[in-house]
Amino acid sequence: MPSDIESVLVESRVFPPFPNLVETARISGMDAYREMCEEAKRDPDDFWRCLARENLVWTKPFTRVLDESEAPFYQWFGDGELNVAANCLDRHLNTHIADKTAIIFESDDGKVSTVTYKQLYARVCKLANGIAALGYKKGDCAVIYMPMSTQAIVAMLACARLGVIHSVVFAGFSSKSLHERIVNVGASLIVTADEQVRGGKHVPLKSAVDEAFEMGGCDAVRRVIVYERTGGKVGWTQGRDLWLRDAIAGQPTRCEPVPVNAEHPLFILYTSGSTGKPKGVQHSSAGYLLWALLTMRWAFDSRDSDVFWCTADIGWVTGHSYVTYGPLAAGLTQVVFEGVPTYPDAGRFWDMVQRHKVTVFYTAPTAIRALIKASEAAPRCHPREYDLSSLRILGSVGEPINPEAWMWYYQEVGRAHCPVLDTWWQTETGAHMITPLPGATPMKPGSCALPLPGIEAAVVDDAGEDVAPGNGGLLVVKRPWPGMIRGVWGDSARFRKTYFPPELKGYYVSGDGARRDADGYFWVMGRIDDVLNVSGHRLGTMEVESALVAHEIVAEAAVVGRPDETTGEALVAFVVLKRPLPSGEEAAAIAAQLRDWVGREIGAIAKPRDIRFGENLPKTRSGKIMRRLLRFIARGETITQDVSTLENPAILEQLSKSA
Ligand code: PRX
């Protein structure tokens, strides 16, 4: 986002940590932070060993910490065994947390229901017993395609209790995307709902599962468990489909957790890369959970008295680490929300913070920017209209937060009393990697500040050498950490090539560009590969291009990103049709048709904002599409560089005019 890059480079404001947080925080002051970083560097094995022993409950203690013999296929705590669900539930049962509220669930229409840890435990056990009774066991794969709900969290934990690997598919993805994931992961079980409700609208889910079956190749799926969310009408396949209420009927409220090896995959989560197909990011059980929990304690400085609220959907990694696993392992009370920030109005988030007395609030810059805009239009939705005095920590995730949005969040939501944690991390990293610490780090708006203890993040050049402060380069992590990605499901070659290219000394390569300032602070500049970030969601340009060319009237397509005030980036598609160049109303109608098509192929989040038609695309003489030039056109900028090496320079003018 060039406008942001410019603004962050002149950003010089620094906000010191608040004394009350410094006093009480687990990591208190910069000296304590530096000491922990030193400790981790001096003896990493000892550092992680102590943390894993203190923070997780093991059924078989580990003796090895890190095994690098098969690098980059690292193993952490490889001879230990535990159960992740037991670490989120059972460990609390003999403590005061047993009767504490685990989840305050608020549905789209504002109805609130709560469950205590003890009740959640019983629900998870019942469903786990129900799933086991259907013949599922450790190592099987389940796709979870559900709305935000207590039930979805129960489903994830029930799988974890049995050692069944889950793959949550965001309920906003189309049946086609769902199908791809079911087939790729080799699911034998699907847990879904009749419908989901968002912003007052009902969206069918079960029918998308049925459509996925019609596409073929889902033969491994024996059962589809359906949660009745709305009572909406659903199609039914006898012998395959069963209601969740029937699956759990009569099942006992106790279920022995199945111990799994520390490295047993807890989940596979698909995310976009630079090729056409999303890849299944595989996470471990012990290392992942340890990292999710430690970041709750270090970054969010979690307290027993907290009411934690992460607004992310469980379909994304943020929902895995900061809705399901992190907050529950930490024994927190958390808010889980079904709906959208703008329904019934743009004050919804603030109203919920006020009613539920939220203390830690974690959301995405896109939501903040949208709510800034909305509150300008409707002042009664402005955060100042609400009592937000319960808040003590604010967090941001998913994309760079521009200094203006940071300042609004800090001043209008936090009333200059709460730190804003700009947390940088990825699906692959499992949990936070670079973030300010509330009781230690001075904050600079627009910078995610410094790496967490144990994380050796750096900015390097193409040969893996550190670049000088102020210079741009690749954001890498030099040493393995417990929460890291363990593999790309079914594609170990892609795992090596994408994340550990040999020319970069075996470092983990994030795919982001960044620079560090003279204080060592990281300023993330965005992706350097063909991945775009729209509203904090990762999308591969190739993925959208493949969807477009799958349409019968499309001959060729190229997709690029353009900076957008609200969504961070917006997709612009350049399309060559198999028919004469359309104009006027016809062009608008075809563009609308193609947007819908992409929505059906991938999901609504992938619909291009803008579709331009041309008779061709700008190409080099060897036939390579010049995306760089398309980015200029998409931004409405004049192309000043020499384009004489293009096969067809005249096309640039045609595409510029077709807006
Ligand atoms: O480009 C970075 C951006 O989001 C990407 C990761 O996306 P995903 O795997 O979907 O995970 C999102 C939630 C962790 C990164 O490669 N990103 C994430 N957080 C930040 C960010 N960019 C800048 N600042 C952040 N705080």
XYZ file of C-alpha atoms and ligand atoms in Angstrom:
685
model
C 0.000 0.000 0.000
C 2.171 2.869 -1.215
C 0.230 5.630 0.563
C 0.754 3.818 3.836
C 4.385 3.194 3.145
C 4.899 6.897 2.746
C 3.000 7.746 5.883
C 4.711 5.154 8.054
C 8.109 6.329 6.976
C 7.449 9.803 8.326
C 5.656 8.488 11.422
C 7.591 9.567 14.479
C 5.094 9.434 17.358
C 6.005 7.096 20.193
C 3.595 6.102 22.954
C 5.198 4.721 26.099
C 3.539 1.773 27.854
C 1.060 2.683 30.597
C 2.598 2.560 34.102
C -0.337 0.578 35.549
C 0.230 -2.158 32.944
C 3.992 -2.105 33.374
C 3.481 -2.647 37.080
C 1.283 -5.709 36.742
C 2.273 -7.274 33.409
C 3.896 -10.694 33.146
C 6.599 -9.159 30.999
C 7.181 -5.939 32.855
C 9.412 -3.343 31.216
C 11.878 -3.485 28.351
C 14.656 -4.883 30.512
C 12.541 -7.906 31.377
C 11.647 -8.327 27.703
C 15.302 -8.140 26.633
C 16.315 -10.544 29.358
C 13.774 -13.106 28.094
C 15.014 -12.668 24.517
C 18.585 -13.217 25.712
C 17.586 -16.279 27.678
C 15.891 -17.760 24.615
C 19.005 -17.131 22.525
C 21.461 -18.438 25.097
C 19.781 -21.769 25.572
C 16.743 -22.216 23.340
C 16.220 -25.834 24.379
C 16.030 -24.899 28.033
C 13.842 -21.866 27.324
C 11.216 -23.865 25.432
C 11.509 -26.915 27.679
C 10.583 -24.911 30.775
C 7.714 -23.157 29.015
C 6.282 -26.389 27.599
C 6.471 -28.091 30.988
C 4.944 -25.185 32.886
C 2.170 -24.310 30.460
C 0.891 -27.618 29.102
C -0.480 -30.731 30.751
C 1.251 -33.817 29.362
C 0.039 -37.387 29.561
C 3.558 -38.518 28.665
C 6.312 -36.027 29.368
C 8.689 -35.244 26.527
C 12.433 -35.688 26.827
C 13.486 -34.056 23.528
C 12.766 -30.396 22.816
C 13.657 -29.627 19.194
C 14.634 -32.239 16.649
C 16.250 -30.630 13.612
C 17.500 -33.814 11.969
C 14.893 -33.629 9.195
C 14.887 -29.821 8.818
C 12.793 -28.018 7.685
C 10.468 -30.746 8.989
C 11.114 -29.751 12.572
C 9.755 -31.714 15.492
C 9.012 -30.176 18.845
C 8.650 -32.155 22.063
C 8.507 -35.147 19.685
C 8.334 -37.995 22.205
C 5.719 -36.353 24.446
C 1.993 -37.001 24.436
C -0.991 -34.902 25.418
C -4.520 -34.060 24.425
C -5.315 -30.550 23.247
C -8.983 -30.547 24.331
C -7.954 -31.725 27.795
C -5.531 -28.818 27.900
C -8.392 -26.441 27.108
C -11.026 -27.985 29.390
C -10.138 -30.810 31.765
C -7.202 -28.945 33.260
C -9.637 -26.320 34.586
C -12.158 -28.705 36.112
C -10.541 -29.004 39.512
C -10.001 -25.278 39.801
C -12.254 -22.265 40.320
C -12.412 -21.944 36.521
C -14.774 -24.945 36.295
C -17.801 -22.793 37.087
C -16.526 -19.706 35.340
C -18.205 -18.609 32.103
C -16.160 -19.873 29.190
C -18.221 -18.411 26.353
C -20.676 -15.542 26.156
C -22.254 -16.198 22.802
C -24.176 -13.392 21.129
C -26.146 -14.265 18.053
C -26.797 -12.004 15.109
C -30.172 -10.948 16.531
C -28.657 -10.066 19.911
C -29.702 -13.139 21.906
C -27.084 -14.077 24.472
C -26.303 -17.526 25.845
C -23.462 -18.564 28.098
C -21.667 -21.776 28.982
C -19.317 -22.433 31.872
C -16.151 -24.460 31.470
C -17.867 -27.431 33.100
C -20.813 -27.206 30.701
C -18.526 -26.779 27.714
C -16.592 -29.853 28.815
C -19.824 -31.870 28.967
C -20.912 -30.680 25.520
C -17.548 -31.493 23.984
C -17.565 -34.941 25.591
C -21.065 -35.714 24.332
C -20.212 -34.779 20.768
C -16.854 -36.587 20.923
C -18.690 -39.703 22.098
C -21.217 -39.257 19.290
C -18.465 -38.937 16.688
C -16.587 -41.920 18.122
C -19.810 -43.965 18.049
C -19.939 -43.363 14.297
C -16.591 -45.104 14.023
C -14.232 -42.147 13.803
C -10.840 -42.296 15.451
C -7.427 -40.690 15.793
C -5.965 -39.648 12.447
C -9.294 -39.305 10.607
C -10.019 -35.916 9.037
C -13.145 -33.830 9.588
C -14.181 -30.715 7.692
C -16.045 -28.200 9.849
C -18.203 -25.791 7.828
C -20.149 -23.909 10.444
C -21.295 -20.482 11.490
C -19.643 -18.696 14.408
C -21.232 -20.432 17.362
C -20.480 -22.194 20.596
C -21.357 -25.325 18.647
C -18.538 -24.782 16.154
C -16.033 -24.494 18.999
C -17.509 -27.646 20.529
C -17.018 -29.417 17.190
C -13.354 -28.381 16.962
C -12.676 -29.510 20.522
C -14.598 -32.774 20.078
C -12.322 -33.594 17.145
C -9.236 -32.647 19.153
C -10.449 -34.844 22.008
C -10.441 -37.866 19.701
C -7.287 -36.983 17.780
C -9.466 -36.402 14.697
C -7.728 -33.756 12.560
C -10.028 -30.868 11.736
C -10.056 -28.553 8.807
C -12.365 -25.615 9.332
C -13.639 -24.082 6.111
C -14.826 -20.474 6.439
C -18.599 -20.543 6.031
C -18.359 -17.674 3.532
C -16.568 -19.914 1.045
C -18.553 -21.306 -1.866
C -19.447 -24.959 -2.402
C -16.646 -25.151 -4.972
C -14.008 -23.998 -2.463
C -15.501 -26.305 0.127
C -15.322 -29.191 -2.333
C -11.647 -28.542 -3.100
C -10.824 -28.621 0.598
C -12.887 -31.735 1.376
C -11.112 -33.607 -1.400
C -7.619 -32.280 -0.711
C -7.720 -32.966 3.003
C -9.326 -36.401 2.499
C -12.164 -35.754 4.947
C -14.291 -38.657 6.103
C -16.567 -36.536 8.295
C -18.262 -33.174 7.766
C -19.828 -31.120 10.520
C -22.058 -28.340 9.232
C -25.262 -26.401 9.979
C -28.512 -25.908 8.150
C -27.891 -22.181 7.721
C -25.894 -19.301 9.085
C -27.251 -15.888 9.978
C -25.324 -12.710 9.315
C -26.630 -9.180 9.287
C -30.230 -10.416 9.472
C -29.835 -12.643 6.422
C -29.992 -16.419 6.354
C -27.310 -18.099 4.271
C -27.639 -21.826 3.547
C -24.684 -24.042 4.471
C -25.956 -27.608 4.241
C -26.960 -27.080 0.619
C -23.361 -26.055 -0.168
C -22.223 -29.368 1.318
C -24.745 -31.176 -0.893
C -23.448 -29.297 -3.930
C -19.904 -30.279 -3.017
C -20.985 -33.934 -3.045
C -22.559 -33.475 -6.464
C -19.190 -32.309 -7.796
C -17.856 -35.815 -7.118
C -14.745 -37.104 -5.384
C -16.124 -36.861 -1.838
C -16.488 -40.632 -1.504
C -14.320 -40.762 1.598
C -16.987 -38.799 3.508
C -19.151 -41.274 5.383
C -21.187 -38.919 7.551
C -22.462 -35.349 7.567
C -23.479 -34.098 11.004
C -25.878 -31.155 10.778
C -26.381 -28.605 13.545
C -29.819 -27.020 13.425
C -29.146 -23.297 13.700
C -32.288 -21.837 12.119
C -34.625 -24.684 11.260
C -34.282 -23.767 7.579
C -35.189 -26.369 4.997
C -32.412 -28.791 4.051
C -31.960 -31.624 1.598
C -31.246 -34.996 3.180
C -29.294 -38.080 2.155
C -30.410 -41.056 4.221
C -27.628 -43.043 5.777
C -25.147 -40.201 5.345
C -26.703 -37.144 6.993
C -27.653 -36.969 10.644
C -28.719 -34.173 12.943
C -26.231 -33.177 15.570
C -28.919 -33.544 18.244
C -29.326 -37.193 17.193
C -25.581 -37.764 17.103
C -25.280 -36.698 20.748
C -28.580 -38.109 22.021
C -27.989 -40.370 25.025
C -24.219 -39.927 24.858
C -22.454 -39.662 28.224
C -21.053 -36.321 29.384
C -17.657 -37.832 29.967
C -15.263 -38.974 27.281
C -11.692 -40.009 27.887
C -9.371 -37.716 25.922
C -7.243 -39.645 23.436
C -3.547 -38.938 24.047
C -1.767 -37.958 20.856
C 1.864 -37.454 20.003
C 3.037 -33.843 20.357
C 3.466 -33.694 16.581
C 0.074 -35.196 15.727
C -1.661 -32.749 13.365
C -4.269 -30.785 15.300
C -5.627 -29.090 12.221
C -5.153 -28.279 8.575
C -6.177 -24.796 7.530
C -6.216 -23.772 3.891
C -4.727 -20.464 2.917
C -3.914 -18.735 -0.338
C -0.485 -18.787 -1.856
C 0.990 -17.656 -5.124
C -0.289 -20.650 -7.092
C -3.845 -21.325 -8.196
C -4.748 -23.709 -5.387
C -4.876 -22.820 -1.693
C -2.530 -24.909 0.416
C -3.343 -26.857 3.541
C -1.224 -25.467 6.358
C -0.611 -28.245 8.858
C -0.195 -27.480 12.547
C 0.942 -29.707 15.379
C -0.787 -30.395 18.686
C 1.681 -29.466 21.438
C 3.845 -26.810 19.807
C 0.850 -25.022 18.335
C -1.105 -25.007 21.574
C 1.914 -23.866 23.557
C 2.430 -20.925 21.237
C -1.270 -19.941 21.177
C -1.315 -20.018 24.979
C 1.983 -18.198 25.513
C 0.943 -15.371 23.224
C -2.310 -15.036 25.196
C -0.192 -14.626 28.291
C 2.586 -12.471 26.864
C 0.902 -10.268 24.281
C -2.606 -10.034 25.728
C -1.200 -10.368 29.249
C -4.284 -12.459 30.031
C -5.834 -12.224 33.497
C -8.370 -14.395 35.232
C -10.692 -11.385 35.363
C -10.528 -10.692 31.617
C -13.456 -10.733 29.255
C -11.665 -11.398 26.018
C -13.146 -10.736 22.596
C -11.520 -11.627 19.314
C -13.910 -10.770 16.482
C -12.354 -13.158 13.939
C -14.279 -16.053 12.450
C -13.180 -19.587 13.343
C -12.715 -20.112 9.585
C -9.419 -18.187 9.807
C -6.321 -18.846 11.859
C -7.111 -15.932 14.166
C -10.304 -17.723 15.129
C -8.363 -20.932 15.792
C -5.725 -19.362 18.009
C -7.696 -16.544 19.662
C -11.254 -17.867 19.764
C -10.908 -21.596 20.270
C -7.534 -22.680 21.544
C -5.733 -19.725 23.160
C -8.528 -18.245 25.331
C -9.797 -21.642 26.491
C -6.360 -22.996 27.349
C -5.853 -19.760 29.303
C -9.159 -20.309 31.134
C -10.619 -16.962 30.084
C -14.177 -15.792 29.689
C -14.645 -14.774 26.083
C -17.275 -13.273 23.836
C -18.128 -15.151 20.640
C -20.143 -13.248 18.063
C -22.170 -14.638 15.197
C -22.885 -11.439 13.293
C -21.246 -8.508 11.533
C -19.941 -5.198 12.929
C -22.516 -3.096 11.101
C -25.744 -4.841 12.069
C -28.154 -3.615 13.294
C -25.877 -0.571 13.118
C -22.215 0.377 13.182
C -22.291 0.728 16.970
C -22.653 -3.052 17.422
C -19.072 -3.707 18.521
C -19.092 -0.849 21.037
C -22.499 -1.810 22.340
C -21.245 -5.353 22.889
C -18.040 -4.168 24.582
C -20.199 -2.064 26.899
C -22.772 -4.771 27.688
C -20.311 -7.626 28.177
C -17.655 -5.435 29.848
C -14.983 -6.588 27.443
C -11.440 -5.982 28.701
C -9.341 -7.159 25.750
C -10.623 -6.450 22.255
C -8.966 -7.829 19.120
C -10.094 -6.956 15.612
C -8.882 -6.129 12.091
C -7.919 -2.746 10.627
C -10.573 -3.179 7.931
C -13.279 -3.280 10.580
C -11.798 -0.230 12.284
C -11.642 1.728 9.034
C -15.197 0.764 8.130
C -16.419 1.828 11.577
C -14.569 5.149 11.382
C -16.403 5.883 8.150
C -19.733 4.664 9.479
C -19.487 6.720 12.659
C -18.804 9.829 10.611
C -22.056 9.197 8.764
C -24.010 8.188 11.895
C -22.531 9.923 14.971
C -24.674 7.897 17.375
C -22.603 4.856 16.357
C -19.381 6.574 17.388
C -17.520 4.807 20.217
C -17.776 7.980 22.346
C -21.502 7.243 22.707
C -20.702 4.064 24.674
C -19.142 3.254 27.998
C -15.953 1.492 26.992
C -14.204 1.927 30.325
C -13.860 -1.856 30.806
C -11.268 -2.026 28.007
C -7.630 -2.408 28.980
C -5.933 -3.759 25.846
C -6.706 -3.359 22.142
C -5.310 -5.521 19.371
C -5.141 -5.366 15.601
C -4.444 -8.177 13.150
C -4.513 -9.287 9.554
C -3.041 -6.380 7.617
C -0.992 -3.262 8.155
C -2.845 -0.723 10.272
C -2.352 2.751 8.897
C -1.357 5.381 11.492
C -4.665 7.254 11.112
C -6.712 4.152 11.952
C -4.267 3.336 14.763
C -4.741 6.795 16.289
C -8.545 6.566 16.085
C -8.508 3.128 17.688
C -6.159 4.386 20.392
C -7.995 7.630 21.101
C -11.650 7.017 20.349
C -11.943 3.381 21.392
C -9.159 3.122 23.983
C -9.634 6.736 25.226
C -5.832 6.954 25.382
C -5.853 4.422 28.242
C -5.222 1.186 26.345
C -2.216 0.019 24.379
C -2.877 -0.892 20.743
C -1.081 -4.110 19.873
C -0.401 -4.319 16.170
C 0.178 -8.061 15.993
C 2.001 -9.416 12.948
C 1.656 -13.103 12.242
C 0.248 -15.557 9.669
C -1.672 -18.792 9.279
C 1.717 -20.469 9.063
C 3.153 -19.009 12.262
C 0.348 -20.351 14.459
C 0.144 -17.275 16.656
C 1.633 -13.791 17.212
C 5.245 -13.273 16.177
C 5.935 -9.552 16.230
C 3.912 -7.313 18.510
C 4.275 -4.698 21.195
C 3.889 -6.016 24.750
C 1.386 -4.055 26.841
C 3.657 -3.738 29.868
C 6.917 -3.172 28.071
C 7.044 -1.861 24.519
C 6.762 1.793 23.519
C 4.336 1.870 20.589
C 4.730 3.544 17.218
C 1.507 3.789 15.196
C 1.829 1.623 12.088
C 4.651 -0.562 13.406
C 4.178 -4.032 14.848
C 7.255 -3.250 16.986
C 9.472 -6.117 18.156
C 9.528 -9.926 17.967
C 8.306 -11.974 20.910
C 10.952 -13.678 23.042
C 12.224 -16.781 21.258
C 11.364 -15.428 17.805
C 14.363 -14.493 15.682
C 12.655 -12.340 13.096
C 14.829 -10.379 10.677
C 14.755 -8.433 7.439
C 17.167 -9.874 4.875
C 18.129 -9.495 1.238
C 17.823 -12.149 -1.488
C 20.942 -13.903 -0.200
C 19.692 -14.033 3.366
C 21.969 -11.243 4.656
C 20.544 -8.762 7.152
C 19.805 -5.409 5.527
C 20.782 -2.122 7.159
C 18.157 -0.275 9.235
C 15.755 1.642 7.029
C 16.227 -0.657 4.049
C 13.502 -2.907 2.735
C 13.849 -6.667 2.469
C 12.254 -10.027 3.142
C 10.707 -10.669 6.519
C 12.128 -14.001 7.712
C 12.417 -15.970 10.936
C 15.869 -17.410 11.431
C 15.187 -20.117 13.993
C 12.290 -22.577 14.352
C 9.639 -21.974 17.027
C 7.059 -24.390 18.486
C 3.962 -22.903 16.807
C 5.372 -23.003 13.289
C 3.754 -24.688 10.275
C 4.703 -28.364 10.060
C 3.908 -28.981 6.428
C 1.705 -28.312 3.427
C -0.833 -31.113 3.507
C 0.094 -33.694 0.888
C 2.819 -31.560 -0.705
C 6.168 -31.596 1.067
C 7.981 -30.219 -1.983
C 5.780 -27.138 -1.935
C 6.405 -26.735 1.783
C 10.186 -26.648 1.314
C 10.108 -24.469 -1.767
C 7.682 -21.881 -0.419
C 8.890 -21.485 3.132
C 12.506 -22.646 3.282
C 14.161 -21.860 -0.063
C 17.829 -22.992 0.050
C 19.226 -19.621 -1.045
C 17.858 -18.097 2.172
C 19.931 -20.211 4.535
C 17.027 -22.329 5.715
C 15.223 -19.348 7.225
C 11.430 -19.376 7.364
C 10.323 -16.979 4.622
C 7.059 -15.230 5.369
C 6.268 -13.793 1.936
C 6.044 -10.305 3.438
C 8.315 -7.369 2.782
C 9.385 -5.216 5.727
C 11.944 -2.785 7.048
C 13.346 -2.153 10.479
C 14.000 1.302 11.815
C 16.968 2.392 13.900
C 15.237 1.091 17.060
C 14.832 -2.353 15.503
C 11.071 -1.867 15.055
C 9.459 -3.768 12.186
C 7.326 -1.970 9.605
C 5.523 -4.532 7.470
C 5.004 -3.347 3.913
C 2.751 -6.129 2.655
C 3.151 -9.194 0.503
C 5.954 -9.514 -1.980
C 4.409 -12.488 -3.756
C 1.207 -12.748 -5.777
C -0.936 -12.712 -2.677
C -3.325 -9.879 -1.938
C -4.835 -8.855 1.344
C -8.447 -7.772 0.991
C -10.178 -6.852 4.251
C -7.504 -8.821 6.092
C -8.227 -11.926 4.012
C -5.505 -13.512 1.994
C -6.267 -14.151 -1.666
C -3.989 -15.431 -4.389
C -4.203 -13.478 -7.640
C -3.810 -16.801 -9.492
C -6.742 -18.241 -7.600
C -9.043 -15.465 -8.790
C -7.593 -15.624 -12.298
C -8.256 -19.366 -12.449
C -11.834 -18.748 -11.340
C -12.326 -16.111 -14.056
C -10.885 -18.185 -16.908
C -13.096 -21.086 -15.847
C -16.020 -19.036 -17.178
C -16.906 -19.996 -20.738
C -16.745 -16.469 -22.133
C -13.349 -15.606 -20.650
C -10.218 -16.155 -22.717
C -7.649 -14.654 -20.381
C -7.521 -12.778 -17.098
C -5.006 -11.002 -14.878
C -5.766 -9.832 -11.375
C -3.879 -7.199 -9.409
C -4.422 -5.248 -6.204
C -5.139 -1.563 -5.777
C -4.933 0.309 -2.452
C -8.328 0.850 -0.895
C -9.241 3.142 1.980
C -11.427 0.601 3.738
C -10.433 -2.867 2.644
C -6.672 -2.220 2.458
C -6.483 -3.642 -1.017
C -9.157 -4.163 -3.657
C -9.055 -6.616 -6.545
C -8.953 -5.302 -10.088
C -9.376 -7.861 -12.860
C -8.320 -7.326 -16.462
C -10.257 -9.652 -18.698
C -10.065 -10.676 -22.337
C -13.312 -12.191 -23.582
C -13.826 -14.811 -26.258
C -16.180 -12.345 -27.911
C -15.863 -8.778 -29.218
C -14.887 -6.104 -26.736
C -18.013 -4.978 -24.877
C -18.701 -1.400 -23.863
C -21.273 0.610 -21.913
C -24.175 -1.308 -20.431
C -23.130 -4.575 -21.976
C -19.695 -4.317 -20.333
C -21.329 -3.521 -16.984
C -23.676 -6.500 -17.291
C -20.853 -8.920 -18.161
C -18.743 -7.533 -15.323
C -21.611 -8.134 -12.872
C -22.037 -11.654 -14.220
C -18.319 -12.378 -13.767
C -18.271 -10.977 -10.246
C -21.108 -13.319 -9.302
C -19.299 -16.154 -10.977
C -16.160 -15.564 -8.896
C -18.397 -15.394 -5.816
C -19.714 -18.843 -6.661
C -16.314 -20.243 -7.586
C -14.482 -19.025 -4.474
C -16.654 -16.931 -2.163
C -17.928 -13.373 -1.892
C -14.597 -12.121 -0.483
C -12.910 -12.856 -3.830
C -15.277 -10.809 -6.037
C -13.196 -8.250 -7.958
C -14.107 -4.656 -7.126
C -13.426 -3.599 -10.659
C -13.399 -5.570 -13.935
C -11.855 -4.032 -17.063
C -12.090 -5.491 -20.515
C -9.466 -5.369 -23.239
C -8.723 -7.104 -26.516
C -5.493 -8.322 -25.003
C -3.258 -7.993 -21.960
C 0.109 -6.219 -21.873
C 2.727 -8.884 -22.517
C 6.433 -9.115 -23.075
C 7.573 -10.582 -26.368
C 8.024 -13.903 -24.597
C 4.354 -13.820 -23.638
C 4.618 -12.902 -19.941
C 1.810 -10.738 -18.621
C 3.209 -7.466 -17.255
C 1.347 -7.282 -13.960
C 3.483 -4.376 -12.843
C 1.984 -2.230 -15.604
C -1.497 -3.457 -14.787
C -0.977 -2.305 -11.204
C -0.236 1.213 -12.472
C -3.389 1.170 -14.565
C -5.459 -0.210 -11.695
C -4.323 2.680 -9.505
C -5.122 5.164 -12.249
C -1.463 6.200 -12.486
C 0.308 7.255 -15.633
C 2.903 4.874 -16.940
C 6.115 6.780 -17.368
C 8.528 3.956 -17.985
C 9.670 2.594 -21.313
C 7.150 0.097 -22.643
C 8.805 -0.535 -25.989
C 9.661 -4.121 -25.017
C 5.955 -4.891 -24.903
C 4.470 -7.038 -27.588
C 1.431 -4.756 -27.762
C 1.978 -1.323 -26.118
C -1.295 0.094 -27.484
C -3.249 -2.190 -25.163
C -2.237 -0.044 -22.196
C -4.302 2.839 -23.422
C -7.303 0.641 -24.112
C -7.205 -0.854 -20.598
C -6.713 2.552 -18.957
C -9.787 3.871 -20.730
C -11.983 0.905 -19.932
C -12.593 1.971 -16.307
O 0.797 -9.862 4.866
C 0.691 -10.187 6.230
C -0.683 -9.797 6.737
O -1.487 -10.952 6.640
C -0.713 -12.048 6.133
C -1.134 -13.323 6.805
O -2.455 -13.607 6.485
P -3.172 -14.857 7.125
O -2.305 -16.051 6.996
O -4.519 -14.914 6.537
O -3.260 -14.524 8.651
C -3.958 -13.392 9.044
C -4.058 -13.378 10.555
C -2.805 -13.567 11.269
C 0.706 -11.683 6.425
O 1.591 -12.353 5.568
N -0.639 -9.354 8.126
C -1.102 -10.004 9.204
N -0.953 -9.243 10.310
C -0.358 -8.088 9.921
C -0.153 -8.168 8.530
N 0.439 -7.174 7.857
C 0.825 -6.095 8.551
N 0.653 -5.947 9.872
C 0.056 -6.914 10.602
N -0.120 -6.735 11.902
